[in-house]
N, CA, C and O atoms as a DFTB+ gen file, in Angstrom:
508 C
 N C O
     1  1     105.000     116.845      86.496
     2  2     103.727     116.227      86.775
     3  2     102.891     117.310      87.290
     4  3     103.258     118.087      88.171
     5  1     101.743     117.334      86.703
     6  2     100.670     118.385      87.155
     7  2     100.040     118.020      88.461
     8  3      99.582     116.892      88.647
     9  1     100.014     118.924      89.331
    10  2      99.311     118.663      90.591
    11  2      98.286     119.693      90.860
    12  3      98.450     120.846      90.462
    13  1      97.220     119.323      91.529
    14  2      96.097     120.190      91.845
    15  2      95.784     120.143      93.355
    16  3      95.835     119.107      94.017
    17  1      95.460     121.335      93.833
    18  2      94.897     121.368      95.174
    19  2      93.493     122.180      95.086
    20  3      93.451     123.404      94.962
    21  1      92.422     121.396      95.161
    22  2      91.133     121.943      95.037
    23  2      90.404     122.134      96.419
    24  3      90.572     121.353      97.356
    25  1      89.652     123.140      96.467
    26  2      88.916     123.407      97.681
    27  2      87.680     124.235      97.489
    28  3      87.551     124.855      96.433
    29  1      86.768     124.297      98.417
    30  2      85.711     125.216      98.342
    31  2      84.254     124.567      98.182
    32  3      83.245     125.263      98.284
    33  1      84.211     123.312      97.948
    34  2      82.877     122.647      97.739
    35  2      82.088     122.589      99.082
    36  3      82.634     122.861     100.151
    37  1      80.840     122.240      98.986
    38  2      80.066     122.043     100.214
    39  2      78.579     122.103      99.881
    40  3      78.143     122.076      98.730
    41  1      77.846     122.187     100.977
    42  2      76.340     122.302     100.846
    43  2      75.979     123.781     100.998
    44  3      76.460     124.528     101.849
    45  1      75.078     124.112     100.076
    46  2      74.547     125.488     100.082
    47  2      73.165     125.475      99.626
    48  3      72.792     124.661      98.781
    49  1      72.341     126.389     100.177
    50  2      70.958     126.550      99.819
    51  2      70.711     127.162      98.478
    52  3      71.517     127.987      98.046
    53  1      69.667     126.823      97.796
    54  2      69.351     127.520      96.457
    55  2      69.490     129.020      96.613
    56  3      69.037     129.582      97.610
    57  1      70.099     129.667      95.659
    58  2      70.238     131.135      95.754
    59  2      71.550     131.535      96.477
    60  3      71.917     132.710      96.462
    61  1      72.207     130.642      97.062
    62  2      73.478     130.892      97.763
    63  2      74.686     130.928      96.806
    64  3      74.577     130.780      95.589
    65  1      75.846     131.138      97.457
    66  2      77.103     131.302      96.754
    67  2      78.108     130.395      97.395
    68  3      78.068     130.107      98.591
    69  1      79.076     129.926      96.492
    70  2      80.330     129.315      96.844
    71  2      81.436     129.778      95.982
    72  3      81.232     130.284      94.878
    73  1      82.670     129.592      96.518
    74  2      83.804     129.904      95.689
    75  2      84.688     128.704      95.693
    76  3      85.051     128.251      96.778
    77  1      85.063     128.155      94.589
    78  2      85.927     127.105      94.376
    79  2      87.317     127.553      94.081
    80  3      87.484     128.520      93.337
    81  1      88.338     126.915      94.613
    82  2      89.770     127.258      94.404
    83  2      90.500     126.126      93.906
    84  3      90.267     124.985      94.307
    85  1      91.451     126.421      92.972
    86  2      92.326     125.389      92.381
    87  2      93.719     125.941      92.247
    88  3      93.968     126.840      91.444
    89  1      94.622     125.407      93.027
    90  2      96.048     125.723      92.794
    91  2      96.673     124.628      92.022
    92  3      96.786     123.495      92.488
    93  1      97.091     124.973      90.810
    94  2      97.728     123.990      89.907
    95  2      99.165     124.334      89.665
    96  3      99.544     125.499      89.542
    97  1      99.947     123.305      89.602
    98  2     101.424     123.477      89.396
    99  2     101.973     122.265      88.633
   100  3     101.341     121.222      88.468
   101  1     103.198     122.502      88.190
   102  2     103.954     121.452      87.524
   103  2     103.702     121.449      85.964
   104  3     103.905     120.423      85.316
   105  1     103.298     122.512      85.424
   106  2     103.139     122.516      83.970
   107  2     103.545     123.855      83.431
   108  3     103.520     124.870      84.127
   109  1     103.934     123.832      82.127
   110  2     104.316     125.123      81.481
   111  2     103.052     125.775      81.037
   112  3     102.223     125.136      80.389
   113  1     102.868     127.074      81.374
   114  2     101.688     127.725      81.203
   115  2     101.453     128.502      79.932
   116  3     100.360     129.018      79.699
   117  1     102.534     128.588      79.070
   118  2     102.493     129.536      77.972
   119  2     101.238     129.375      77.074
   120  3     100.623     130.369      76.687
   121  1     100.874     128.151      76.756
   122  2      99.761     127.961      75.849
   123  2      98.691     127.101      76.484
   124  3      97.943     126.398      75.805
   125  1      98.637     127.170      77.750
   126  2      97.677     126.305      78.482
   127  2      96.389     126.919      78.711
   128  3      96.243     128.140      78.660
   129  1      95.429     126.096      78.967
   130  2      94.114     126.539      79.430
   131  2      93.803     125.777      80.729
   132  3      94.184     124.621      80.913
   133  1      93.094     126.484      81.617
   134  2      92.689     125.848      82.893
   135  2      91.255     126.109      83.138
   136  3      90.790     127.222      82.897
   137  1      90.518     125.134      83.609
   138  2      89.140     125.327      83.731
   139  2      88.515     124.433      84.755
   140  3      89.166     123.623      85.415
   141  1      87.146     124.624      84.867
   142  2      86.334     123.839      85.798
   143  2      85.323     123.083      84.967
   144  3      84.728     123.592      84.018
   145  1      85.161     121.812      85.386
   146  2      84.155     120.948      84.761
   147  2      83.314     120.420      85.939
   148  3      83.683     120.517      87.109
   149  1      82.173     119.862      85.552
   150  2      81.325     119.211      86.543
   151  2      80.687     118.017      86.038
   152  3      80.429     117.901      84.840
   153  1      80.413     117.103      86.909
   154  2      79.831     115.868      86.528
   155  2      78.685     115.522      87.511
   156  3      78.957     115.227      88.675
   157  1      77.450     115.553      87.078
   158  2      76.358     115.198      87.947
   159  2      76.114     113.688      87.797
   160  3      76.504     113.090      86.794
   161  1      75.470     113.081      88.796
   162  2      75.254     111.633      88.721
   163  2      74.537     111.258      87.451
   164  3      73.552     111.888      87.066
   165  1      75.055     110.188      86.779
   166  2      74.518     109.702      85.571
   167  2      74.739     110.551      84.356
   168  3      74.117     110.303      83.323
   169  1      75.630     111.584      84.430
   170  2      75.848     112.550      83.303
   171  2      77.270     112.573      82.884
   172  3      78.142     112.162      83.649
   173  1      77.540     113.027      81.726
   174  2      78.861     113.253      81.222
   175  2      79.486     114.531      81.870
   176  3      78.806     115.388      82.434
   177  1      80.789     114.576      81.741
   178  2      81.497     115.768      82.221
   179  2      81.053     116.953      81.384
   180  3      80.907     116.830      80.168
   181  1      80.828     118.142      82.038
   182  2      80.338     119.304      81.353
   183  2      81.313     120.394      81.621
   184  3      81.638     120.626      82.785
   185  1      81.817     121.096      80.609
   186  2      82.668     122.205      80.728
   187  2      81.951     123.439      81.321
   188  3      81.107     124.018      80.637
   189  1      82.236     123.839      82.492
   190  2      81.474     124.866      83.170
   191  2      82.151     126.275      82.780
   192  3      81.481     127.178      82.280
   193  1      83.407     126.384      83.022
   194  2      84.032     127.626      82.672
   195  2      85.586     127.345      82.460
   196  3      86.170     126.560      83.207
   197  1      86.195     127.957      81.498
   198  2      87.620     127.717      81.140
   199  2      88.314     129.063      80.938
   200  3      87.684     130.069      80.609
   201  1      89.646     129.048      81.149
   202  2      90.382     130.329      81.091
   203  2      91.608     130.014      80.255
   204  3      92.284     129.013      80.491
   205  1      91.893     130.849      79.293
   206  2      93.090     130.612      78.458
   207  2      94.206     131.505      78.966
   208  3      94.099     132.731      78.957
   209  1      95.332     130.835      79.432
   210  2      96.392     131.598      80.087
   211  2      97.158     132.402      79.071
   212  3      97.754     133.402      79.473
   213  1      97.208     132.073      77.795
   214  2      98.041     132.734      76.883
   215  2      97.280     134.086      76.448
   216  3      97.976     135.071      76.200
   217  1      96.005     134.162      76.355
   218  2      95.400     135.385      75.940
   219  2      94.363     135.938      76.808
   220  3      93.754     136.967      76.516
   221  1      94.139     135.201      77.972
   222  2      93.202     135.694      78.927
   223  2      91.709     135.575      78.610
   224  3      90.857     136.149      79.289
   225  1      91.422     134.800      77.540
   226  2      90.041     134.622      77.103
   227  2      89.316     133.703      78.072
   228  3      89.922     132.876      78.753
   229  1      88.013     133.872      78.112
   230  2      87.240     132.974      79.113
   231  2      86.161     132.267      78.195
   232  3      85.890     132.676      77.066
   233  1      85.618     131.251      78.742
   234  2      84.388     130.581      78.238
   235  2      83.529     130.174      79.357
   236  3      84.013     129.689      80.380
   237  1      82.178     130.369      79.181
   238  2      81.294     129.940      80.113
   239  2      80.116     129.082      79.424
   240  3      79.622     129.411      78.346
   241  1      79.751     128.043      80.096
   242  2      78.611     127.274      79.590
   243  2      77.384     128.188      79.721
   244  3      77.316     128.995      80.648
   245  1      76.414     128.069      78.800
   246  2      75.209     128.888      78.781
   247  2      74.465     128.719      80.134
   248  3      73.847     129.664      80.624
   249  1      74.532     127.537      80.714
   250  2      73.802     127.262      81.928
   251  2      74.344     128.089      83.129
   252  3      73.656     128.202      84.143
   253  1      75.573     128.671      83.028
   254  2      76.064     129.375      84.181
   255  2      76.401     130.804      83.861
   256  3      76.863     131.522      84.748
   257  1      76.201     131.253      82.663
   258  2      76.497     132.656      82.302
   259  2      75.717     133.630      83.155
   260  3      74.507     133.489      83.331
   261  1      76.388     134.581      83.664
   262  2      75.807     135.611      84.504
   263  2      75.714     135.189      85.939
   264  3      75.390     136.012      86.795
   265  1      75.977     133.975      86.232
   266  2      76.007     133.528      87.583
   267  2      77.434     133.123      88.203
   268  3      77.738     133.334      89.377
   269  1      78.236     132.534      87.284
   270  2      79.568     132.120      87.672
   271  2      80.644     132.984      87.124
   272  3      80.461     133.530      86.036
   273  1      81.740     133.156      87.774
   274  2      82.823     133.904      87.292
   275  2      84.156     133.229      87.568
   276  3      84.483     132.915      88.713
   277  1      84.929     133.007      86.494
   278  2      86.303     132.440      86.665
   279  2      87.284     133.565      86.710
   280  3      87.184     134.563      85.997
   281  1      88.272     133.353      87.612
   282  2      89.367     134.351      87.753
   283  2      90.593     133.623      88.125
   284  3      90.603     132.439      88.460
   285  1      91.712     134.452      88.044
   286  2      93.054     133.799      88.291
   287  2      93.892     134.730      89.154
   288  3      93.902     135.934      88.901
   289  1      94.573     134.238      90.131
   290  2      95.585     134.924      90.919
   291  2      96.888     134.510      90.486
   292  3      97.340     133.443      90.901
   293  1      97.580     135.272      89.654
   294  2      98.880     134.836      89.088
   295  2      99.954     134.585      90.179
   296  3     100.774     133.671      90.093
   297  1      99.893     135.448      91.193
   298  2     100.986     135.333      92.240
   299  2     100.801     133.977      92.963
   300  3     101.800     133.377      93.361
   301  1      99.569     133.478      93.147
   302  2      99.348     132.270      93.843
   303  2      99.119     131.099      92.896
   304  3      98.896     129.964      93.316
   305  1      99.181     131.414      91.610
   306  2      98.948     130.336      90.631
   307  2      97.676     129.565      90.913
   308  3      97.633     128.335      90.891
   309  1      96.656     130.338      91.177
   310  2      95.364     129.718      91.638
   311  2      94.293     130.291      90.785
   312  3      94.271     131.469      90.427
   313  1      93.403     129.394      90.477
   314  2      92.132     129.742      89.641
   315  2      90.935     129.584      90.615
   316  3      90.853     128.642      91.403
   317  1      90.052     130.528      90.512
   318  2      88.881     130.579      91.288
   319  2      87.627     130.411      90.435
   320  3      87.645     130.809      89.270
   321  1      86.549     129.848      90.950
   322  2      85.253     129.843      90.307
   323  2      84.216     130.337      91.344
   324  3      83.815     129.599      92.244
   325  1      83.802     131.594      91.186
   326  2      82.750     132.169      92.082
   327  2      81.421     131.763      91.468
   328  3      81.058     132.024      90.321
   329  1      80.787     131.127      92.336
   330  2      79.380     130.642      91.928
   331  2      78.315     131.366      92.742
   332  3      78.293     131.264      93.968
   333  1      77.439     132.092      92.071
   334  2      76.406     132.841      92.675
   335  2      75.035     132.302      92.188
   336  3      74.922     131.633      91.161
   337  1      74.036     132.630      92.971
   338  2      72.630     132.250      92.558
   339  2      72.553     130.735      92.185
   340  3      72.036     130.329      91.145
   341  1      73.082     129.999      93.072
   342  2      73.230     128.560      92.853
   343  2      71.766     127.950      92.810
   344  3      70.836     128.357      93.506
   345  1      71.699     126.924      91.901
   346  2      70.490     126.238      91.683
   347  2      70.679     124.693      91.984
   348  3      71.780     124.159      91.851
   349  1      69.635     124.052      92.366
   350  2      69.746     122.611      92.545
   351  2      70.431     121.872      91.416
   352  3      71.208     120.946      91.646
   353  1      70.147     122.275      90.223
   354  2      70.789     121.606      89.068
   355  2      72.267     121.888      88.850
   356  3      72.888     121.361      87.926
   357  1      72.838     122.759      89.748
   358  2      74.333     122.963      89.815
   359  2      74.981     121.906      90.618
   360  3      76.208     121.817      90.659
   361  1      74.127     121.030      91.316
   362  2      74.732     119.982      92.128
   363  2      75.534     119.011      91.298
   364  3      75.005     118.446      90.341
   365  1      76.832     118.790      91.638
   366  2      77.650     117.926      90.913
   367  2      79.099     117.944      91.611
   368  3      79.377     118.778      92.472
   369  1      79.923     117.041      91.208
   370  2      81.283     117.104      91.518
   371  2      82.020     117.971      90.556
   372  3      81.935     117.767      89.345
   373  1      82.764     118.963      91.074
   374  2      83.414     119.950      90.251
   375  2      84.877     119.627      90.177
   376  3      85.520     119.422      91.206
   377  1      85.442     119.574      88.929
   378  2      86.808     119.228      88.756
   379  2      87.555     120.422      88.222
   380  3      87.026     121.139      87.372
   381  1      88.797     120.672      88.698
   382  2      89.695     121.514      88.015
   383  2      90.553     120.781      87.047
   384  3      90.987     119.673      87.363
   385  1      90.814     121.276      85.967
   386  2      91.538     120.630      84.894
   387  2      92.455     121.541      84.068
   388  3      92.172     122.730      83.922
   389  1      93.545     120.995      83.530
   390  2      94.494     121.719      82.758
   391  2      94.714     121.065      81.407
   392  3      94.855     119.844      81.342
   393  1      94.747     121.826      80.334
   394  2      95.061     121.339      79.066
   395  2      96.259     122.172      78.523
   396  3      96.150     123.396      78.446
   397  1      97.329     121.575      78.168
   398  2      98.576     122.264      77.942
   399  2      98.610     123.119      76.624
   400  3      99.286     124.146      76.551
   401  1      97.880     122.663      75.631
   402  2      97.857     123.424      74.259
   403  2      96.337     123.474      73.934
   404  3      95.757     122.571      73.330
   405  1      95.717     124.657      74.407
   406  2      94.286     124.771      74.157
   407  2      93.875     126.193      74.290
   408  3      94.605     126.995      74.872
   409  1      92.704     126.546      73.759
   410  2      92.058     127.731      74.086
   411  2      91.009     127.438      75.140
   412  3      90.731     126.283      75.460
   413  1      90.430     128.508      75.675
   414  2      89.415     128.302      76.800
   415  2      88.183     127.627      76.088
   416  3      87.720     126.638      76.655
   417  1      87.649     128.005      75.017
   418  2      86.565     127.456      74.427
   419  2      86.725     125.966      74.010
   420  3      85.884     125.103      74.262
   421  1      87.858     125.763      73.365
   422  2      88.180     124.464      72.876
   423  2      88.281     123.360      74.102
   424  3      87.868     122.207      73.982
   425  1      88.847     123.847      75.210
   426  2      88.989     123.026      76.338
   427  2      87.568     122.675      76.943
   428  3      87.258     121.514      77.207
   429  1      86.769     123.701      77.134
   430  2      85.485     123.430      77.737
   431  2      84.554     122.673      76.870
   432  3      83.681     121.997      77.415
   433  1      84.645     122.713      75.588
   434  2      83.721     122.011      74.716
   435  2      84.158     120.538      74.468
   436  3      83.356     119.724      74.011
   437  1      85.332     120.236      74.750
   438  2      85.853     118.853      74.503
   439  2      86.479     118.218      75.737
   440  3      87.671     117.913      75.722
   441  1      85.733     118.014      76.778
   442  2      86.245     117.452      78.010
   443  2      86.995     116.079      77.830
   444  3      87.862     115.730      78.630
   445  1      86.632     115.325      76.764
   446  2      87.212     114.013      76.613
   447  2      88.704     114.085      76.197
   448  3      89.470     113.125      76.277
   449  1      89.045     115.338      75.736
   450  2      90.434     115.571      75.284
   451  2      91.319     116.202      76.299
   452  3      92.526     116.343      76.097
   453  1      90.709     116.588      77.412
   454  2      91.468     117.322      78.487
   455  2      92.552     116.440      79.061
   456  3      92.294     115.254      79.269
   457  1      93.716     116.920      79.324
   458  2      94.830     115.990      79.695
   459  2      94.997     115.703      81.150
   460  3      95.316     114.589      81.565
   461  1      94.761     116.793      81.954
   462  2      95.036     116.655      83.430
   463  2      93.824     117.048      84.256
   464  3      93.209     118.086      84.009
   465  1      93.471     116.206      85.253
   466  2      92.285     116.448      86.063
   467  2      92.717     116.376      87.561
   468  3      93.548     115.583      88.002
   469  1      92.012     117.350      88.311
   470  2      92.065     117.245      89.764
   471  2      91.081     116.153      90.281
   472  3      90.347     115.531      89.513
   473  1      91.106     115.970      91.537
   474  2      90.292     114.873      92.150
   475  2      88.756     115.281      92.283
   476  3      87.869     114.436      92.405
   477  1      88.541     116.557      92.251
   478  2      87.132     117.033      92.300
   479  2      86.669     117.437      93.749
   480  3      87.188     116.973      94.764
   481  1      85.721     118.275      93.744
   482  2      85.118     118.679      94.977
   483  2      83.589     118.699      94.817
   484  3      83.086     119.160      93.792
   485  1      82.858     118.214      95.803
   486  2      81.410     118.136      95.693
   487  2      80.636     119.378      96.041
   488  3      80.852     119.925      97.123
   489  1      79.756     119.858      95.204
   490  2      78.976     120.969      95.411
   491  2      77.497     120.443      95.494
   492  3      77.001     119.844      94.540
   493  1      76.855     120.665      96.574
   494  2      75.478     120.280      96.698
   495  2      74.576     121.473      96.903
   496  3      74.827     122.230      97.840
   497  1      73.522     121.713      96.090
   498  2      72.716     122.852      96.261
   499  2      71.344     122.243      96.650
   500  3      70.666     121.620      95.832
   501  1      70.959     122.455      97.959
   502  2      69.732     121.871      98.379
   503  2      69.203     122.585      99.609
   504  3      69.975     123.053     100.446
   505  1      67.945     122.664      99.710
   506  2      67.342     123.305     100.926
   507  2      67.029     122.249     101.984
   508  3      66.528     122.581     103.058
């Protein structure tokens, strides 16, 4: 059973930074991808950034390129999303997710097919 421990959400002013953490366990990692998605009120899930464990490739949505960075601590089995230069439009519930057989790009572009989801953490960007 895949389990998630997400943390790091909160309230931040525009231009500020936050780092989200996701400790995921209970799955075979060989061909997996792990990533962050977000859902703003009234909108669909959006793939923000995904990481392919098999080849280390990453994917970023155009809206966050140059501002967000995904990284992984293998020893802690934790994935991070460093979010800089935050904008009000980044406000959403952010979810950590795992897909057992996927690439980073495929996972982020097809959220409806993602297999396992965390409970989410709220990020609010407001002055």
